[in-house]
Coordinates of C-alpha atoms in Angstrom, one line a residue:
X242 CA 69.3 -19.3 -16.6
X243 CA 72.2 -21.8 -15.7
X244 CA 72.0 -25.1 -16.7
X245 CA 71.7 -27.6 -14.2
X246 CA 72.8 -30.8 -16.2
X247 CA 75.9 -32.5 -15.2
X248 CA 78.5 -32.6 -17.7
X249 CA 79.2 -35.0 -20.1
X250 CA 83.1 -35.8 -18.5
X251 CA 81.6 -36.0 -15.1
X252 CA 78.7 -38.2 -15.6
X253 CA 81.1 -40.5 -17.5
X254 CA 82.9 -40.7 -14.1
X255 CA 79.7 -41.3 -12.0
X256 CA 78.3 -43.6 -14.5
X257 CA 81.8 -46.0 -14.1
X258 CA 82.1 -45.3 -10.6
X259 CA 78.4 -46.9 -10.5
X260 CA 79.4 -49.9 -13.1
X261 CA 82.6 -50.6 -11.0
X262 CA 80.4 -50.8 -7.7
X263 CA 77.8 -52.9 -9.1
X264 CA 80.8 -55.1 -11.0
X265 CA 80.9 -57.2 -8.1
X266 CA 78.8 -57.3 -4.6
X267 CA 80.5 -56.5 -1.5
X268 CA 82.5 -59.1 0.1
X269 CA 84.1 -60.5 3.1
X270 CA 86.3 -56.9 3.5
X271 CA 83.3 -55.0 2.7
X272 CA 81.1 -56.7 5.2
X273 CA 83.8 -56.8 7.9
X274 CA 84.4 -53.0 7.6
X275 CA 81.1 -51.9 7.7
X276 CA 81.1 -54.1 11.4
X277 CA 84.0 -52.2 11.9
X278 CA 81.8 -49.0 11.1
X279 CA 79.4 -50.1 14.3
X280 CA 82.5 -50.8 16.9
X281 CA 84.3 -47.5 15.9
X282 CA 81.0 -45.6 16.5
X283 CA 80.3 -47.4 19.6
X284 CA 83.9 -46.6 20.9
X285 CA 83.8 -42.9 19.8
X286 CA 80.8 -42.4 21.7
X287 CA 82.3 -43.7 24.9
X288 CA 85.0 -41.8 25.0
X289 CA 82.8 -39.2 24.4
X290 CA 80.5 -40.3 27.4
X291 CA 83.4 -40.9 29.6
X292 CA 85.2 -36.8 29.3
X293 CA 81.5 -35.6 29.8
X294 CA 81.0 -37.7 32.3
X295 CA 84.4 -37.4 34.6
X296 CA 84.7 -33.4 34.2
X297 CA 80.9 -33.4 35.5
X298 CA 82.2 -35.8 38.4
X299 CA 85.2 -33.4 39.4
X300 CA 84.0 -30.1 38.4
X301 CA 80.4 -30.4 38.8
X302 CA 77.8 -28.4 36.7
X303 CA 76.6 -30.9 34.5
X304 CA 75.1 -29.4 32.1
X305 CA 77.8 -27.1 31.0
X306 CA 80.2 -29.9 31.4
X307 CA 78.5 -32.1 28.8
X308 CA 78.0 -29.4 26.7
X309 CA 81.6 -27.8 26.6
X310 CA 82.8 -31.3 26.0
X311 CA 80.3 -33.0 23.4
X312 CA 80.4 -29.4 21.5
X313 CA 84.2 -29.7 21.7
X314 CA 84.3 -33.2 20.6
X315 CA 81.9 -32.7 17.4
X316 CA 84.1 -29.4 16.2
X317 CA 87.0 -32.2 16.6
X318 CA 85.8 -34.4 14.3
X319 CA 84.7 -32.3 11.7
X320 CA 87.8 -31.0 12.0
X321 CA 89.2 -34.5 11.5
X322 CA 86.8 -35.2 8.3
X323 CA 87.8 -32.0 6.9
X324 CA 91.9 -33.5 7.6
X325 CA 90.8 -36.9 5.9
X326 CA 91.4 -35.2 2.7
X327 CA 94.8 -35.0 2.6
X328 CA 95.1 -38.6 2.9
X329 CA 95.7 -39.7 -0.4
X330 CA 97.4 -43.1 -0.3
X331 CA 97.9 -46.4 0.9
X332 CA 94.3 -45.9 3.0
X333 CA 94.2 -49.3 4.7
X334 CA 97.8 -48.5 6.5
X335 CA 96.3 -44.8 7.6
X336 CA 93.2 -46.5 8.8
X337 CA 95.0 -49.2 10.9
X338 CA 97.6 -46.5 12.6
X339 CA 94.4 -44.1 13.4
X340 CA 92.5 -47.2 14.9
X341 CA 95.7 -47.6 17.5
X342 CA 96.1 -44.0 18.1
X343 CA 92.5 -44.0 19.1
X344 CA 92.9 -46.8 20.9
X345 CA 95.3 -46.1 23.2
X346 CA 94.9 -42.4 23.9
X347 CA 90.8 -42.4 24.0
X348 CA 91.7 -45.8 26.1
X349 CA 93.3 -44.2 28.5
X350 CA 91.8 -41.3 28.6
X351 CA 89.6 -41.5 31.7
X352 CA 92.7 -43.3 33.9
X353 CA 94.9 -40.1 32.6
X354 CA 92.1 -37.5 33.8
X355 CA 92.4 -39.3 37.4
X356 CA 95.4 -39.3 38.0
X357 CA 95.8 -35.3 36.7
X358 CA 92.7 -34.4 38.8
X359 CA 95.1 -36.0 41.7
X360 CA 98.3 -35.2 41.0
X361 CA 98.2 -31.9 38.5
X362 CA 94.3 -30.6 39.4
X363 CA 95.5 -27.0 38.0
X364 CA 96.3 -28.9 34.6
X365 CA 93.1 -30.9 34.6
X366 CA 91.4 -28.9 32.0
X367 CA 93.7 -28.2 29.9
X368 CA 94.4 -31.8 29.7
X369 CA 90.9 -33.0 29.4
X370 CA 89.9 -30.3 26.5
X371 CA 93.6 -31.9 24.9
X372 CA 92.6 -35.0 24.8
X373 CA 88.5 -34.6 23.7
X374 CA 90.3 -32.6 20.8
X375 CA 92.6 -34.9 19.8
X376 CA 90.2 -38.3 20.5
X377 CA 87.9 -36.3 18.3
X378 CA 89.8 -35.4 15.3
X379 CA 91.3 -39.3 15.3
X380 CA 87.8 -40.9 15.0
X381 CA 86.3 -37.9 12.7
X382 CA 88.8 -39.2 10.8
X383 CA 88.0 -43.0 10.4
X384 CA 84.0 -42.8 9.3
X385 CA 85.3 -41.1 5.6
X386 CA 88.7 -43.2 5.4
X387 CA 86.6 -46.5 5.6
X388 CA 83.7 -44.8 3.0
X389 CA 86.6 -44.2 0.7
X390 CA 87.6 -48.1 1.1
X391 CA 84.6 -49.2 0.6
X392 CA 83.3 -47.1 -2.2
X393 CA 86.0 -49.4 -4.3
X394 CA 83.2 -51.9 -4.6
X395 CA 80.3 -50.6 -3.0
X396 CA 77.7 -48.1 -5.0
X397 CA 77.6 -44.4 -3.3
X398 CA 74.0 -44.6 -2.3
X399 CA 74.4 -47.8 -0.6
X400 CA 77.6 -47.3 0.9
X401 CA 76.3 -43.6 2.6
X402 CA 73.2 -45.6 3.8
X403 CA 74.7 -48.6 5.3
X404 CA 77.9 -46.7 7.2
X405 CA 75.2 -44.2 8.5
X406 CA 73.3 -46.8 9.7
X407 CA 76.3 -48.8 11.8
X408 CA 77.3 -45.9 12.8
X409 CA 74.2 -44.8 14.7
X410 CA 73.4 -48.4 15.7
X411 CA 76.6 -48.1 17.3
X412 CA 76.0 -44.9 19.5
X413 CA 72.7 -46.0 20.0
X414 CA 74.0 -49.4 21.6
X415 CA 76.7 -47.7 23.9
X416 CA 74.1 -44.6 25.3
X417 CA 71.8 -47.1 26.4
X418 CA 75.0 -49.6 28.0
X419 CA 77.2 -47.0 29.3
X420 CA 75.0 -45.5 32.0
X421 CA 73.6 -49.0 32.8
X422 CA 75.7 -51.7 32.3
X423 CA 79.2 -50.7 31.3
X424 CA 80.0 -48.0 34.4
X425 CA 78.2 -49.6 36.6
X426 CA 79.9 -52.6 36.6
X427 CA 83.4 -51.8 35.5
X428 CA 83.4 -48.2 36.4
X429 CA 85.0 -45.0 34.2
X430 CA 88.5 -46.6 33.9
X431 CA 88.3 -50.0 32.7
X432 CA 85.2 -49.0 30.8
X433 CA 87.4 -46.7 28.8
X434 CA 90.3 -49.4 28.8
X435 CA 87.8 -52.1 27.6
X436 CA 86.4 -50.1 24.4
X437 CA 90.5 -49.0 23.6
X438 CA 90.7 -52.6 23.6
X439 CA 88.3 -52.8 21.1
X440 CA 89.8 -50.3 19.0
X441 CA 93.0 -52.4 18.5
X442 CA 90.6 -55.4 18.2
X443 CA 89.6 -53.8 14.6
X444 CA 93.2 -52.5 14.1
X445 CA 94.0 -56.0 13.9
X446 CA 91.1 -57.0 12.3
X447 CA 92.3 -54.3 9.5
X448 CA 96.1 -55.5 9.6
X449 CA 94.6 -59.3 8.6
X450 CA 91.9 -57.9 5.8
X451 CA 94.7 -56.0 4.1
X452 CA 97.6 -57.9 4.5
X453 CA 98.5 -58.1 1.0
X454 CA 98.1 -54.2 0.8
X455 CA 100.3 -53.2 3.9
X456 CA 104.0 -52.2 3.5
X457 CA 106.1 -53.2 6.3
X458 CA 103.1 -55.9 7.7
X459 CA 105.7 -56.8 10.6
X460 CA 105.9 -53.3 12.0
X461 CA 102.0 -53.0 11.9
X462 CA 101.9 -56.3 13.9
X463 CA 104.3 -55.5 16.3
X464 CA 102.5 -51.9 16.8
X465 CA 99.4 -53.7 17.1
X466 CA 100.4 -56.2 20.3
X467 CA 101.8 -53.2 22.0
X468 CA 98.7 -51.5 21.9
X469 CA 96.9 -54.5 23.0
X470 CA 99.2 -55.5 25.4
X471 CA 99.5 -52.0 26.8
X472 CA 95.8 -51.5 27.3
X473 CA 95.4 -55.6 29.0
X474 CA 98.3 -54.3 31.6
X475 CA 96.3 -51.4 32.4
X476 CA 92.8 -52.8 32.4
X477 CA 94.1 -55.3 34.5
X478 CA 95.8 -52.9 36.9
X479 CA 92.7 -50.4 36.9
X480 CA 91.9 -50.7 40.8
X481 CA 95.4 -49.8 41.1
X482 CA 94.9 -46.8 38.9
X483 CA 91.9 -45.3 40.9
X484 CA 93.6 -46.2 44.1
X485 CA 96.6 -44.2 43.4
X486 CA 94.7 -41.4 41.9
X487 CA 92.0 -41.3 44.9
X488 CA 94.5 -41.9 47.5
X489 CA 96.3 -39.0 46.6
X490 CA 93.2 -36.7 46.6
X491 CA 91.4 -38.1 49.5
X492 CA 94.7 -38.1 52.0
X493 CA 92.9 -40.6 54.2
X494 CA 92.7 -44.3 53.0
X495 CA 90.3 -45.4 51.1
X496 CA 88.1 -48.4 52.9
X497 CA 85.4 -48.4 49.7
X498 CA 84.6 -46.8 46.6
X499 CA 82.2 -47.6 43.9
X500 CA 80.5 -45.7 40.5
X501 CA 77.2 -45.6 40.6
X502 CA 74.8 -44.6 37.7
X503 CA 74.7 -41.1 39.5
X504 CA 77.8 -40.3 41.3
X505 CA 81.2 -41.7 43.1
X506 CA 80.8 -43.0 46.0
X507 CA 84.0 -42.9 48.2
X508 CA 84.7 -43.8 52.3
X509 CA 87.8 -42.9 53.5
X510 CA 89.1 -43.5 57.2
X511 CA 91.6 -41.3 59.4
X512 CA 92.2 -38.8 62.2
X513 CA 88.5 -38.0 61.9
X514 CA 87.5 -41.6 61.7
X515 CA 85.0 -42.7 58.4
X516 CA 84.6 -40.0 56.0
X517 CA 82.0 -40.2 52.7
X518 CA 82.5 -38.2 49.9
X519 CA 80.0 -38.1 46.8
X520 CA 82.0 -37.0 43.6
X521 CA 84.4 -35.0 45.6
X522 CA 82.4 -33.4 47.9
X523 CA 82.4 -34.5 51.8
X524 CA 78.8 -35.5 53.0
X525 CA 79.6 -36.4 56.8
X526 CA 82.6 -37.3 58.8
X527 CA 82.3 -39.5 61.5
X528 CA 84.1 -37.0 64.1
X529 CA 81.2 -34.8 64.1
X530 CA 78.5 -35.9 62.0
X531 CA 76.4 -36.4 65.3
X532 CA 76.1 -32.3 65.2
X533 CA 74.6 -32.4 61.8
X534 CA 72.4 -34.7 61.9
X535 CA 71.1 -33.7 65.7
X536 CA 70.5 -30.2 64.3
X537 CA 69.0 -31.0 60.7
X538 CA 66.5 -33.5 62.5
X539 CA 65.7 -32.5 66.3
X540 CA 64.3 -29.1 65.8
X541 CA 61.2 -30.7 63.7
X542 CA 61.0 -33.6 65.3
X543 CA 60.9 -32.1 69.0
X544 CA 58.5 -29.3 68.0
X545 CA 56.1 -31.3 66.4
X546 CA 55.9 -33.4 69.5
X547 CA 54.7 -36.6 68.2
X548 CA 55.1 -37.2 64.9
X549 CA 54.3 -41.2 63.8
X550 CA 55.1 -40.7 59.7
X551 CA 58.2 -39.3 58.8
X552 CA 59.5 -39.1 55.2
X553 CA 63.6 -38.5 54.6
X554 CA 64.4 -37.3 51.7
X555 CA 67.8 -38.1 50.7
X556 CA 69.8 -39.0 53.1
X557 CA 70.9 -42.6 52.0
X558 CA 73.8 -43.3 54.8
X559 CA 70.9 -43.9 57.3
X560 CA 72.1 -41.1 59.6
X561 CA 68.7 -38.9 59.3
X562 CA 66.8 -41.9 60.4
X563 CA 68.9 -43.0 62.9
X564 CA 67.5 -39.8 65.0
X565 CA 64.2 -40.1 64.0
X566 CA 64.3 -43.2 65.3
X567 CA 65.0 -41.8 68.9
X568 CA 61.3 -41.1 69.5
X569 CA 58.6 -43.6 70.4
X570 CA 55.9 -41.6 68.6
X571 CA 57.1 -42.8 65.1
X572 CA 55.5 -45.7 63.4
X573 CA 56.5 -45.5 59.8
X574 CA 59.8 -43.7 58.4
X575 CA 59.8 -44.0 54.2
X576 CA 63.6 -43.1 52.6
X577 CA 63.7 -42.3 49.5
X578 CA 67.1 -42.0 48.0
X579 CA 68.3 -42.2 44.6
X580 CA 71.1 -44.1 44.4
X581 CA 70.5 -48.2 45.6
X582 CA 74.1 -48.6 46.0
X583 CA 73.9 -45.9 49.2
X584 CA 71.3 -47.8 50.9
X585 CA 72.6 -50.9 50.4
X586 CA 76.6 -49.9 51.5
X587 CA 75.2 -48.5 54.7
X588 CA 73.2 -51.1 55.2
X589 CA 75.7 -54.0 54.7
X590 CA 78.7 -52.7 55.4
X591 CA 79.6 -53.7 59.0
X592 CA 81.4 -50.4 60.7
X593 CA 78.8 -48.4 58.1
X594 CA 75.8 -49.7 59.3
X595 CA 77.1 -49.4 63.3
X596 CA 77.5 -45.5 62.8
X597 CA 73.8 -45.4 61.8
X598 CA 73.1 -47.7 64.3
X599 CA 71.5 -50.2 61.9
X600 CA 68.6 -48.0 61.6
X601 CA 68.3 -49.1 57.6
X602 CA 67.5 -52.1 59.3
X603 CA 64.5 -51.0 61.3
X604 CA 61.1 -52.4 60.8
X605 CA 59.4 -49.2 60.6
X606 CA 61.6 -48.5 57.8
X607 CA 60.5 -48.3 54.1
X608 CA 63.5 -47.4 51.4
X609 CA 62.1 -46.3 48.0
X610 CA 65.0 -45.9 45.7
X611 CA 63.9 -43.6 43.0
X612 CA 64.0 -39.6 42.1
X613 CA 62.8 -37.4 44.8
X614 CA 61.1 -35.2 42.6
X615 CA 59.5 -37.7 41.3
X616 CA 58.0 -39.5 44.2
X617 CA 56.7 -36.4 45.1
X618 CA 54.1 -36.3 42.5
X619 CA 53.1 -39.4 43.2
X620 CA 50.3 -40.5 45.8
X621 CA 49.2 -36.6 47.1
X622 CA 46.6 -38.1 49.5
X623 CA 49.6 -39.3 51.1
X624 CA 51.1 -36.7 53.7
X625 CA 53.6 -36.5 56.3
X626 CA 54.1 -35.3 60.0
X627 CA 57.6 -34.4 59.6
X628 CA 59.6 -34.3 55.9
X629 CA 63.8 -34.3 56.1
X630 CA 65.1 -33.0 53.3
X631 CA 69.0 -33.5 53.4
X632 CA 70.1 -33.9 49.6
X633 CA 73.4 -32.7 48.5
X634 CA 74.5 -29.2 47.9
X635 CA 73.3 -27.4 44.6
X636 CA 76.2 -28.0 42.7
X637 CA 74.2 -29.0 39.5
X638 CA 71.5 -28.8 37.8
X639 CA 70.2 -32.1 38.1
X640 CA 70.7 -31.3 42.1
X641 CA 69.2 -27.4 41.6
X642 CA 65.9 -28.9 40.9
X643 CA 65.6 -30.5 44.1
X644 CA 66.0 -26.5 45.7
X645 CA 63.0 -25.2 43.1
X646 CA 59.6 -23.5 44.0
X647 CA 58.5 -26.5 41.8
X648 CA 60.0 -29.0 44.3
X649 CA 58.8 -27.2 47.7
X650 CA 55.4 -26.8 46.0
X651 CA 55.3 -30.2 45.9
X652 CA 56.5 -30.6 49.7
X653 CA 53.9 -28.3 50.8
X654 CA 51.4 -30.9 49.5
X655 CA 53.0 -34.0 51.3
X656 CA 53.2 -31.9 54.3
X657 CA 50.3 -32.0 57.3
X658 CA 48.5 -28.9 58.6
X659 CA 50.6 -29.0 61.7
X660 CA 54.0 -30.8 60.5
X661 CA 57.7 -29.5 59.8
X662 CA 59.7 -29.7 57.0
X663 CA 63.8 -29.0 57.1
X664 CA 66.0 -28.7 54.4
X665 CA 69.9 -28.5 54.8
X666 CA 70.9 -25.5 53.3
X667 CA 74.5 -24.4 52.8
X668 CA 76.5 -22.1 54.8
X669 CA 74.9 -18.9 55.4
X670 CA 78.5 -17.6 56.1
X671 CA 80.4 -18.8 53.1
X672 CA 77.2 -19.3 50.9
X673 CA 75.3 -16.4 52.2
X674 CA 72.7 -15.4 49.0
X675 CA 72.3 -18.8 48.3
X676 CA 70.9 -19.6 52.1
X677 CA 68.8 -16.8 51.7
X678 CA 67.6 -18.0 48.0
X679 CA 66.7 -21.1 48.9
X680 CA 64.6 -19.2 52.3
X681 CA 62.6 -17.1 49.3
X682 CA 61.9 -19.8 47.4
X683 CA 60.2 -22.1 50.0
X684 CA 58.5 -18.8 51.2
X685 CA 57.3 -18.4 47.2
X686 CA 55.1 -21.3 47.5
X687 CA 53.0 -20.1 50.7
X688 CA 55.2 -22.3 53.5
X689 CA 56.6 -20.2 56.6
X690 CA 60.3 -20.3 56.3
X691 CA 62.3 -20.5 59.4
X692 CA 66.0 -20.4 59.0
X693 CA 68.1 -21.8 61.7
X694 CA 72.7 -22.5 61.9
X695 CA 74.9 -24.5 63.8
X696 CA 78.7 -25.1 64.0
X697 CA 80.4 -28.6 62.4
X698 CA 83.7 -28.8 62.3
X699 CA 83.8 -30.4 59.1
X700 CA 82.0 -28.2 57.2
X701 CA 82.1 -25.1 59.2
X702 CA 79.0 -22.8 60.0
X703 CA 76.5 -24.6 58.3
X704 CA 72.4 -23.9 57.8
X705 CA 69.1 -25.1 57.7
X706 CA 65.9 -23.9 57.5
X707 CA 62.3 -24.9 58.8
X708 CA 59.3 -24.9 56.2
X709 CA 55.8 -25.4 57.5
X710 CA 52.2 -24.3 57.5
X711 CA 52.3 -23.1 60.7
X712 CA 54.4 -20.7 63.0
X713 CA 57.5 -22.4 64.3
X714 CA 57.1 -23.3 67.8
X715 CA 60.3 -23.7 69.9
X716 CA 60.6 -27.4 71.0
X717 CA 61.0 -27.4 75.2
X718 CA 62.3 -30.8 75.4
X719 CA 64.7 -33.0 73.8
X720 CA 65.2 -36.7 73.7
X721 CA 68.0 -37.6 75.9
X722 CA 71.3 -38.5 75.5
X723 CA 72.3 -36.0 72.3
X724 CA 75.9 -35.2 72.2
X725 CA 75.5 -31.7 71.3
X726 CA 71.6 -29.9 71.2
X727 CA 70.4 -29.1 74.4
X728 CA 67.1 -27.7 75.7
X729 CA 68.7 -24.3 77.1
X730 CA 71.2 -24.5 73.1
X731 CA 68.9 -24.5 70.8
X732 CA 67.4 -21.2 70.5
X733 CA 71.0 -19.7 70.2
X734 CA 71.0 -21.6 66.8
X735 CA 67.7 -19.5 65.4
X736 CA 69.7 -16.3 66.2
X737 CA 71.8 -14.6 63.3
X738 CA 74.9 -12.4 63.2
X739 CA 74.9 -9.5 61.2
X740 CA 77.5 -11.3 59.3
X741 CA 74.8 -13.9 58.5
X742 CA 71.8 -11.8 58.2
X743 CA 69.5 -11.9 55.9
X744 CA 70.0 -10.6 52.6
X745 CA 67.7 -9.8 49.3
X746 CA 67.7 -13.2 47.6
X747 CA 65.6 -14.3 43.8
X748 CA 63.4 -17.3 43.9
X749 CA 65.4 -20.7 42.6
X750 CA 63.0 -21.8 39.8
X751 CA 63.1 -24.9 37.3
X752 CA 63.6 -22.3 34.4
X753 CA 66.3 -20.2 35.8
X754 CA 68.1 -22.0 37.9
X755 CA 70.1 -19.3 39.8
X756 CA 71.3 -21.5 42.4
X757 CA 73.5 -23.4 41.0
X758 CA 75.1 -20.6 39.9
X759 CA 75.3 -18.5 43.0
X760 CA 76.4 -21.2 44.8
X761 CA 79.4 -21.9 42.5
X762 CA 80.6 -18.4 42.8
X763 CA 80.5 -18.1 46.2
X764 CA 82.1 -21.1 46.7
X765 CA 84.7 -20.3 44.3
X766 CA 84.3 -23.5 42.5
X767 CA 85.5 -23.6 38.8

């Protein structure tokens, strides 16, 4: 058997190394670098955030956009630990240049993925995979360069504990601030500028603790401005950023735009009047939107005959309501939408609330801002004559869950014995399984499905389809003055091509998730 006692040269070394640390308590440079420890770990984490957070904006699929960027990030900094090893000397001067690399480049990272997404969209991910590999080797490099400065006065054992623990203080601080206070309110591009900034901030904070170490201070200085200065001008310049990069991809002019928490919100106006995109993808255009939302919400409402409590799901730009609020019948509308900053722009806004004709304005109007699934669950007893279900296409998981047997179980419990559901469903042209998989699934769960097209420019054939607990019932009148359903129309739109027709389709469930998937690839989407 081995022995497994150290040897006599080597706990010499260890028992010196410990003398040396406990030779003198850390001071001013040791205190100040472990603060530096927190801020580095803090800004690491946002630029993290930020790539995981813009490829899921512009390419959608969330969850393997987090986790092709975080694992891609992580293998970069180990890669950039395993690299701190071949820095040997003058430490302080490495750590300083490292701090302004990271700086500028993680900085400016999410300004840089706009304006390729606009300007260079087949580069985009070759670009955004560059940049998460090299932000990650440059800060996977500063956690062991500032343990190896520090263990000059500090014992091992304390010096592992107490950089571990700013470090994680540090991502803790930023996960709970970046999706509610820091994007929010400054949005991707100056949030990314703001924590660059803070990167110089403790490259300068370096270039002052080790002043009398530094060869060539001036140079260092000079470096350090630039950086500073560089990142100010853009911060400052952001909205002119964003406006360049969104102008170019949008074509129209942009009249608002605004992060939210959950997605971008963008209006545009031109040839087609106001257009509203949510990360990227058009929701309505103010040319035709009428046909939408006359076909997701007459159907039900007409065939039920006199529905007084209505529930819209989704729907946030008031458009659903506005044609609810077309018959006399209803006494109580409750919106639930996700995202407060939808409600409250097309509520406000002046020309956005006159193309919903003020209906988030309406008396009989309650708005509950929170998770659709979740409001579900809550208050069974509760049920409703008619349910609009108009929520954004499947393009994520966090979207795919709204299209579940899980979810429609749930609707069939909110429903009444004799009221409709109707859920915007994709083109059964372009998207044809994944019309027909979101038909199964509703059918899974016991509720007739009744599946129904109609033509809008915008978006091309486009489809919906009826869930209830009883037959469907063709509606013989509709309120007057629509601009496109008519009485003698509407049954045309409940008749399918073979082109359209219905084909074998799996059940969309919270564990699988085949949706989201299907839709992608037959939408071509990366």
């Amino acid at each position: 058997m081995t022995s497994a006692i150290p040897s006599e040269p080597a706990l010499a070394s260890e028992t010196s190394d410990a003398a040396a640390a406990q030779a003198r308590r850390p001071g001013p440079v040791d205190v100040a670098l472990l603060a530096s420890v927190f801020v580095v770990a803090a800004c690491g984490l946002v630029y993290e955030l930020s790539a995981a957070a813009l490829s899921s904006y512009l390419l959608g699929d969330s969850i393997l956009q987090f986790s092709t960027v975080i694992g891609t990030y992580l293998f970069a900094m180990g890669l950039g630990s395993w690299l701190s090893r071949f820095l040997d000397r003058q430490l302080p001067a490495h750590f300083l240049r490292i701090e302004l690399l990271v700086a500028c480049i993680g900085g400016l990272m999410p300004a840089l993925l706009f304006l390729a997404n606009a300007w260079v969209p087949g580069a985009f991910r070759l670009l955004l995979y560059g940049l998460v590999v090299v932000v990650g080797t440059l800060v996977g490099l500063e956690i062991p360069l500032v343990m190896r400065i520090l263990r000059r006065h500090v014992q091992l054992k304390e010096l592992v504990s107490q950089v571990l623990t700013f470090d994680y203080l540090g991502a803790l601080a930023v996960s709970v601030a970046f999706p509610l206070l820091l994007v929010p309110h400054l949005g991707m591009i100056r949030t990314g500028l703001l924590f660059g900034w803070m990167n110089a901030a403790v490259a300068v904070w370096a270039l002052w603790l080790f002043r009398h170490e530094l060869r060539r201070f001036a140079a260092h200085a000079v470096a350090c401005a630039a950086a500073l200065l560089l990142l100010t001008l853009a911060f400052v310049g952001a909205d002119r950023i964003t406006s360049v990069a969104e102008d170019r991809f949008y074509q129209d002019r942009i009249v608002f735009s605004a992060t939210s928490p959950y997605q971008r919100i963008v209006v545009t106006r031109g040839a087609a009047g106001h257009r509203l995109y949510l990360n990227g993808n058009l929701q309505f255009a103010e040319r035709d939107e009428y046909r939408y939302h006359e076909a997701l919400v007459h159907p039900v409402m007409a065939a039920h005959g006199a529905p007084k409590k209505v529930a819209v799901l989704g729907g946030g730009d008031g458009m659903a309501v506005r044609e609810i609020l077309k018959y006399p019948s209803v006494e109580q509308v409750t919106l639930v939408e996700l995202d407060p900053n939808m409600t409250q722009l097309f509520g406000s806004h002046e020309t956005l609330a006159a193309l919903n004709g003020h209906s988030l304005g309406s008396p009989k109007l309650r708005i509950v801002n929170t998770d659709a699934f979740q409001w579900l669950q809550q208050d069974l007893d509760e049920v409703y004559d008619v349910i609009v279900v108009d929520f954004p296409d499947p393009t994520n998981f966090a979207i795919g869950k709204l299209y579940t047997n899980s979810f429609y179980a749930l609707l069939d419990k909110r429903l009444s014995a004799s009221g409709y559901a109707v859920v915007q469903t994709t083109s059964p042209l372009i998207a044809r399984k994944s019309f027909w998989t979101v038909a199964a699934t509703i059918e899974s769960v016991g509720l007739r499905a009744t599946p129904y097209h109609a033509h809008v420019p915008s978006f091309g054939e486009w489809g919906f389809i009826v869930a209830s607990h009883r037959p469907w019932r063709m509606p013989e009148a509709l309120p007057a003055g629509l601009r496109f359903l008519t009485p003698e129309a509407l049954p045309l739109l409940f008749a399918f091509p073979p082109d359209m027709a219905k084909v074998p389709a799996p059940v969309n469930r919270l564990s699988n998730q085949v949706l989201v998937t299907t839709y992608e690839h037959e939408w071509g989407k990366p």
